[in-house]
C-alpha positions as MATLAB code, in Angstrom:
seq = 'MLSHLRAFLRICSFTLLMTGISVAVPLTRLFFGSQMAFNVHRRGMFVIHKVLGIKLHIIGNLPKDPAMIMCNHPSYYDIFFNIGHRPAVMIVADQFKNWPLVGWLGQGLNTIWVRRHSPEAGKKIREEIVTRIRAGLSIFACPEGRTSGSHDIHPVKPGLFVEAMRNEVPVVFYSIRYHSEEIPYFHDLKAGFIPHLFKHLWNALQHPIIEVDLRVSPPRLIQDVEQGMQDFYRFNRWHLRAWLSGPVPVQADAS';
ca = [
      92.076  -19.753  -16.157;
      89.484  -21.966  -17.870;
      86.737  -19.386  -17.309;
      88.857  -16.631  -18.906;
      89.574  -18.866  -21.907;
      85.851  -19.606  -22.198;
      85.038  -15.882  -22.216;
      87.738  -15.154  -24.808;
      86.557  -17.908  -27.167;
      82.944  -16.812  -26.806;
      83.811  -13.205  -27.627;
      85.718  -14.291  -30.737;
      82.942  -16.644  -31.866;
      80.239  -14.084  -31.123;
      82.064  -11.389  -33.095;
      82.431  -13.637  -36.138;
      78.834  -14.815  -35.935;
      77.409  -11.312  -35.460;
      79.483  -10.088  -38.393;
      77.920  -12.761  -40.580;
      74.380  -12.068  -39.330;
      74.843   -8.298  -39.619;
      75.770   -8.681  -43.278;
      73.268  -11.432  -44.115;
      70.169   -9.795  -42.603;
      70.295   -6.459  -44.513;
      71.133   -8.237  -47.779;
      68.320  -10.736  -47.288;
      65.878   -7.939  -46.506;
      66.969   -6.064  -49.636;
      66.531   -9.007  -51.991;
      63.943  -11.257  -50.323;
      61.921   -9.060  -47.943;
      61.362   -8.616  -44.213;
      60.027  -12.098  -43.410;
      63.032  -13.893  -44.882;
      65.432  -11.420  -43.241;
      63.798  -12.025  -39.877;
      64.034  -15.788  -40.393;
      67.791  -15.388  -40.897;
      67.962  -13.230  -37.773;
      65.891  -15.718  -35.753;
      68.046  -18.700  -36.691;
      71.125  -16.624  -35.965;
      69.824  -15.823  -32.480;
      69.462  -19.522  -31.671;
      73.060  -20.103  -32.791;
      74.156  -17.157  -30.627;
      72.410  -18.811  -27.672;
      74.651  -21.851  -28.146;
      77.798  -19.758  -28.600;
      77.163  -17.692  -25.466;
      76.065  -20.664  -23.371;
      72.466  -19.463  -23.076;
      70.059  -22.194  -22.014;
      66.599  -20.788  -22.690;
      63.447  -22.250  -21.136;
      60.357  -20.980  -22.969;
      57.178  -21.159  -20.887;
      54.167  -20.590  -23.124;
      53.844  -20.133  -26.881;
      55.845  -17.626  -28.910;
      53.558  -15.374  -30.990;
      52.832  -16.514  -34.536;
      50.792  -13.468  -35.576;
      51.650   -9.733  -35.522;
      51.630   -8.414  -31.963;
      52.985   -5.755  -29.652;
      55.527   -7.753  -27.621;
      56.309   -6.054  -24.310;
      59.035   -7.448  -22.078;
      60.797   -6.539  -18.878;
      64.373   -5.391  -19.425;
      66.903   -6.662  -16.868;
      69.862   -6.958  -19.273;
      71.205   -6.270  -22.756;
      71.035  -10.037  -23.259;
      67.278   -9.501  -23.653;
      67.726   -8.546  -27.325;
      68.655  -12.164  -28.079;
      65.085  -13.234  -27.248;
      63.376  -11.473  -30.154;
      62.647  -14.908  -31.584;
      58.921  -15.006  -32.327;
      57.688  -16.469  -35.603;
      56.817  -13.120  -37.198;
      59.159  -10.216  -38.058;
      59.387   -8.013  -34.970;
      60.861   -4.519  -34.991;
      62.804   -3.461  -31.903;
      62.828   -0.015  -30.276;
      66.433    0.841  -29.393;
      68.326    3.907  -28.110;
      70.020    5.628  -31.045;
      73.389    5.569  -29.240;
      73.717    2.066  -30.687;
      72.715    2.918  -34.270;
      76.252    3.377  -35.590;
      77.861    0.630  -33.539;
      79.527   -2.114  -35.556;
      77.542   -5.361  -35.653;
      74.689   -4.364  -33.343;
      73.890   -1.179  -35.251;
      74.202   -2.854  -38.644;
      71.919   -5.681  -37.564;
      69.399   -3.229  -36.142;
      69.245   -1.269  -39.376;
      68.767   -4.488  -41.311;
      65.774   -5.329  -39.106;
      64.097   -1.939  -39.656;
      64.666   -0.984  -36.011;
      62.994    2.096  -34.521;
      65.813    4.287  -33.199;
      64.914    6.677  -30.390;
      66.872    9.630  -29.015;
      66.550    9.324  -25.263;
      65.393   12.386  -23.291;
      64.399   14.197  -26.496;
      61.036   16.014  -26.179;
      60.139   14.798  -29.677;
      61.040   11.159  -28.971;
      57.577   10.055  -27.857;
      55.830   11.454  -30.914;
      58.435    9.977  -33.279;
      58.167    6.527  -31.691;
      54.374    6.553  -31.947;
      54.513    7.484  -35.637;
      57.103    4.780  -36.346;
      55.105    2.171  -34.432;
      51.947    2.902  -36.423;
      53.891    2.668  -39.704;
      55.342   -0.730  -38.769;
      52.025   -2.069  -37.490;
      50.253   -1.093  -40.707;
      52.968   -2.970  -42.598;
      52.013   -6.141  -40.687;
      55.099   -6.211  -38.445;
      55.289   -6.959  -34.733;
      56.896   -4.568  -32.257;
      59.402   -5.870  -29.687;
      59.756   -3.270  -26.941;
      60.477   -2.685  -23.275;
      57.894   -0.283  -21.796;
      60.196    0.490  -18.855;
      62.399    2.342  -21.343;
      65.659    1.214  -19.693;
      67.489   -1.809  -18.407;
      66.856   -2.362  -14.719;
      70.113   -4.053  -13.700;
      68.015   -6.451  -11.620;
      64.718   -8.301  -11.883;
      62.828   -5.393  -10.339;
      60.222   -3.735  -12.553;
      60.391    0.031  -13.050;
      57.389    2.225  -13.910;
      56.263    1.728  -17.493;
      55.329    4.464  -19.931;
      51.792    4.376  -21.367;
      52.682    5.129  -25.016;
      52.985    1.523  -26.188;
      49.725    0.561  -24.510;
      47.971    3.554  -26.099;
      49.119    2.591  -29.603;
      48.206   -1.061  -29.061;
      44.684   -0.015  -28.057;
      44.261    2.556  -30.857;
      45.410    0.132  -33.541;
      43.714   -2.935  -32.014;
      46.994   -4.836  -31.998;
      47.183   -7.881  -29.703;
      49.677   -7.496  -26.863;
      51.954  -10.321  -25.713;
      53.956  -10.006  -22.488;
      57.397  -11.560  -22.099;
      58.871  -11.929  -18.619;
      62.606  -12.673  -18.622;
      64.294  -14.204  -15.600;
      68.014  -14.956  -15.403;
      69.055  -17.647  -12.960;
      72.210  -15.664  -12.134;
      71.963  -12.149  -10.714;
      75.277  -11.341  -12.453;
      73.581  -11.104  -15.861;
      71.224   -8.140  -15.306;
      72.942   -4.843  -16.113;
      72.283   -1.104  -15.940;
      74.253    1.980  -16.960;
      73.024    5.513  -17.624;
      74.892    5.507  -20.999;
      76.972    8.495  -19.929;
      80.718    8.646  -19.166;
      82.456    5.298  -18.795;
      79.700    3.226  -20.392;
      81.844    1.272  -22.875;
      84.534    0.017  -20.444;
      81.881   -0.679  -17.824;
      79.799   -2.686  -20.316;
      82.742   -4.741  -21.534;
      83.823   -5.522  -17.973;
      80.291   -6.743  -17.257;
      80.173   -8.852  -20.438;
      83.595  -10.359  -19.730;
      82.390  -11.514  -16.316;
      79.066  -12.781  -17.694;
      80.710  -14.785  -20.477;
      82.784  -16.731  -17.964;
      79.652  -18.564  -16.794;
      79.551  -22.124  -18.189;
      75.784  -21.829  -18.694;
      73.481  -18.799  -18.611;
      70.059  -20.167  -17.741;
      67.061  -18.038  -18.669;
      63.330  -18.508  -18.163;
      61.164  -16.729  -20.736;
      57.495  -16.741  -19.797;
      55.128  -15.764  -22.630;
      51.558  -14.606  -22.072;
      48.636  -15.376  -24.389;
      47.783  -12.493  -26.763;
      45.320   -9.936  -25.402;
      43.652   -6.790  -26.700;
      44.068   -3.651  -24.611;
      40.685   -2.132  -23.767;
      41.967    0.265  -21.110;
      45.505    1.692  -20.952;
      45.768    1.785  -17.162;
      44.462   -1.774  -16.894;
      46.971   -2.893  -19.535;
      49.826   -1.389  -17.537;
      48.595   -3.096  -14.376;
      48.387   -6.404  -16.269;
      52.048   -5.988  -17.271;
      53.022   -5.401  -13.640;
      50.914   -8.346  -12.459;
      52.343  -10.751  -15.042;
      55.930   -9.879  -14.111;
      55.222   -9.750  -10.379;
      54.019  -13.342  -10.464;
      56.788  -14.762  -12.672;
      59.608  -12.884  -10.888;
      58.175  -13.147   -7.373;
      61.206  -14.964   -5.937;
      63.645  -12.413   -7.410;
      62.036   -9.080   -6.591;
      63.612   -6.851   -3.952;
      60.565   -4.635   -3.452;
      57.188   -3.567   -4.800;
      56.165   -3.618   -8.463;
      56.747   -1.099   -9.860;
      59.848    0.182   -8.069;
      59.110    3.438   -6.251;
      60.522    6.576   -7.906;
      63.035    7.300   -5.150;
      64.458    3.729   -5.442;
      65.499    3.983   -9.118;
];
């Protein structure tokens, strides 16, 4: 009974808080610019951590300069860890663009929206990334292109590494590890996604504490795309070694 009450109160508090952030961030960006808007977002994320019971352990130093931030993607909770010191634009599936709260916040943060499985998606993302980089913004992205639903690492796509190398943007790896295996989540975003997601969130929010380890790598310049991809695998393989169920990356027939 207590766990259900905890989940209910967290949902109510989260909804109110996200409503406030979703209104404040676009207005701040309009009147005061991207840096101030991101500062509002960043402070809001730390408050959300408290509301949702997230206990975050940061191992390493969050980036202070523009960078291409690449993280593994076990869960939708990962979006709450875009908390570096510089404005960072996220790359998000456009299914979420018109969602209340999440979509509004994303638009306020100048998010790059991508239509999954579209043949033009890769080209559009690359163009958007270059535009944001030239504006002095960071990119917060998941090169696996999907949540994994576990701590296993799926094959990454080379596009982000290519753009980081072409534009000489430092790359920072994030490796996210949840202490509970009930937090990672995957759905193909097809039929039944919404009820399935809310059932998952209801169960997750019953946890008294959601402990998370966020390991941050030092910035590095990509000199070779294939080597950069292998570095991403190696960084996550080491940090997640006790939680992996198989090789890194996951073999194609295991996804």
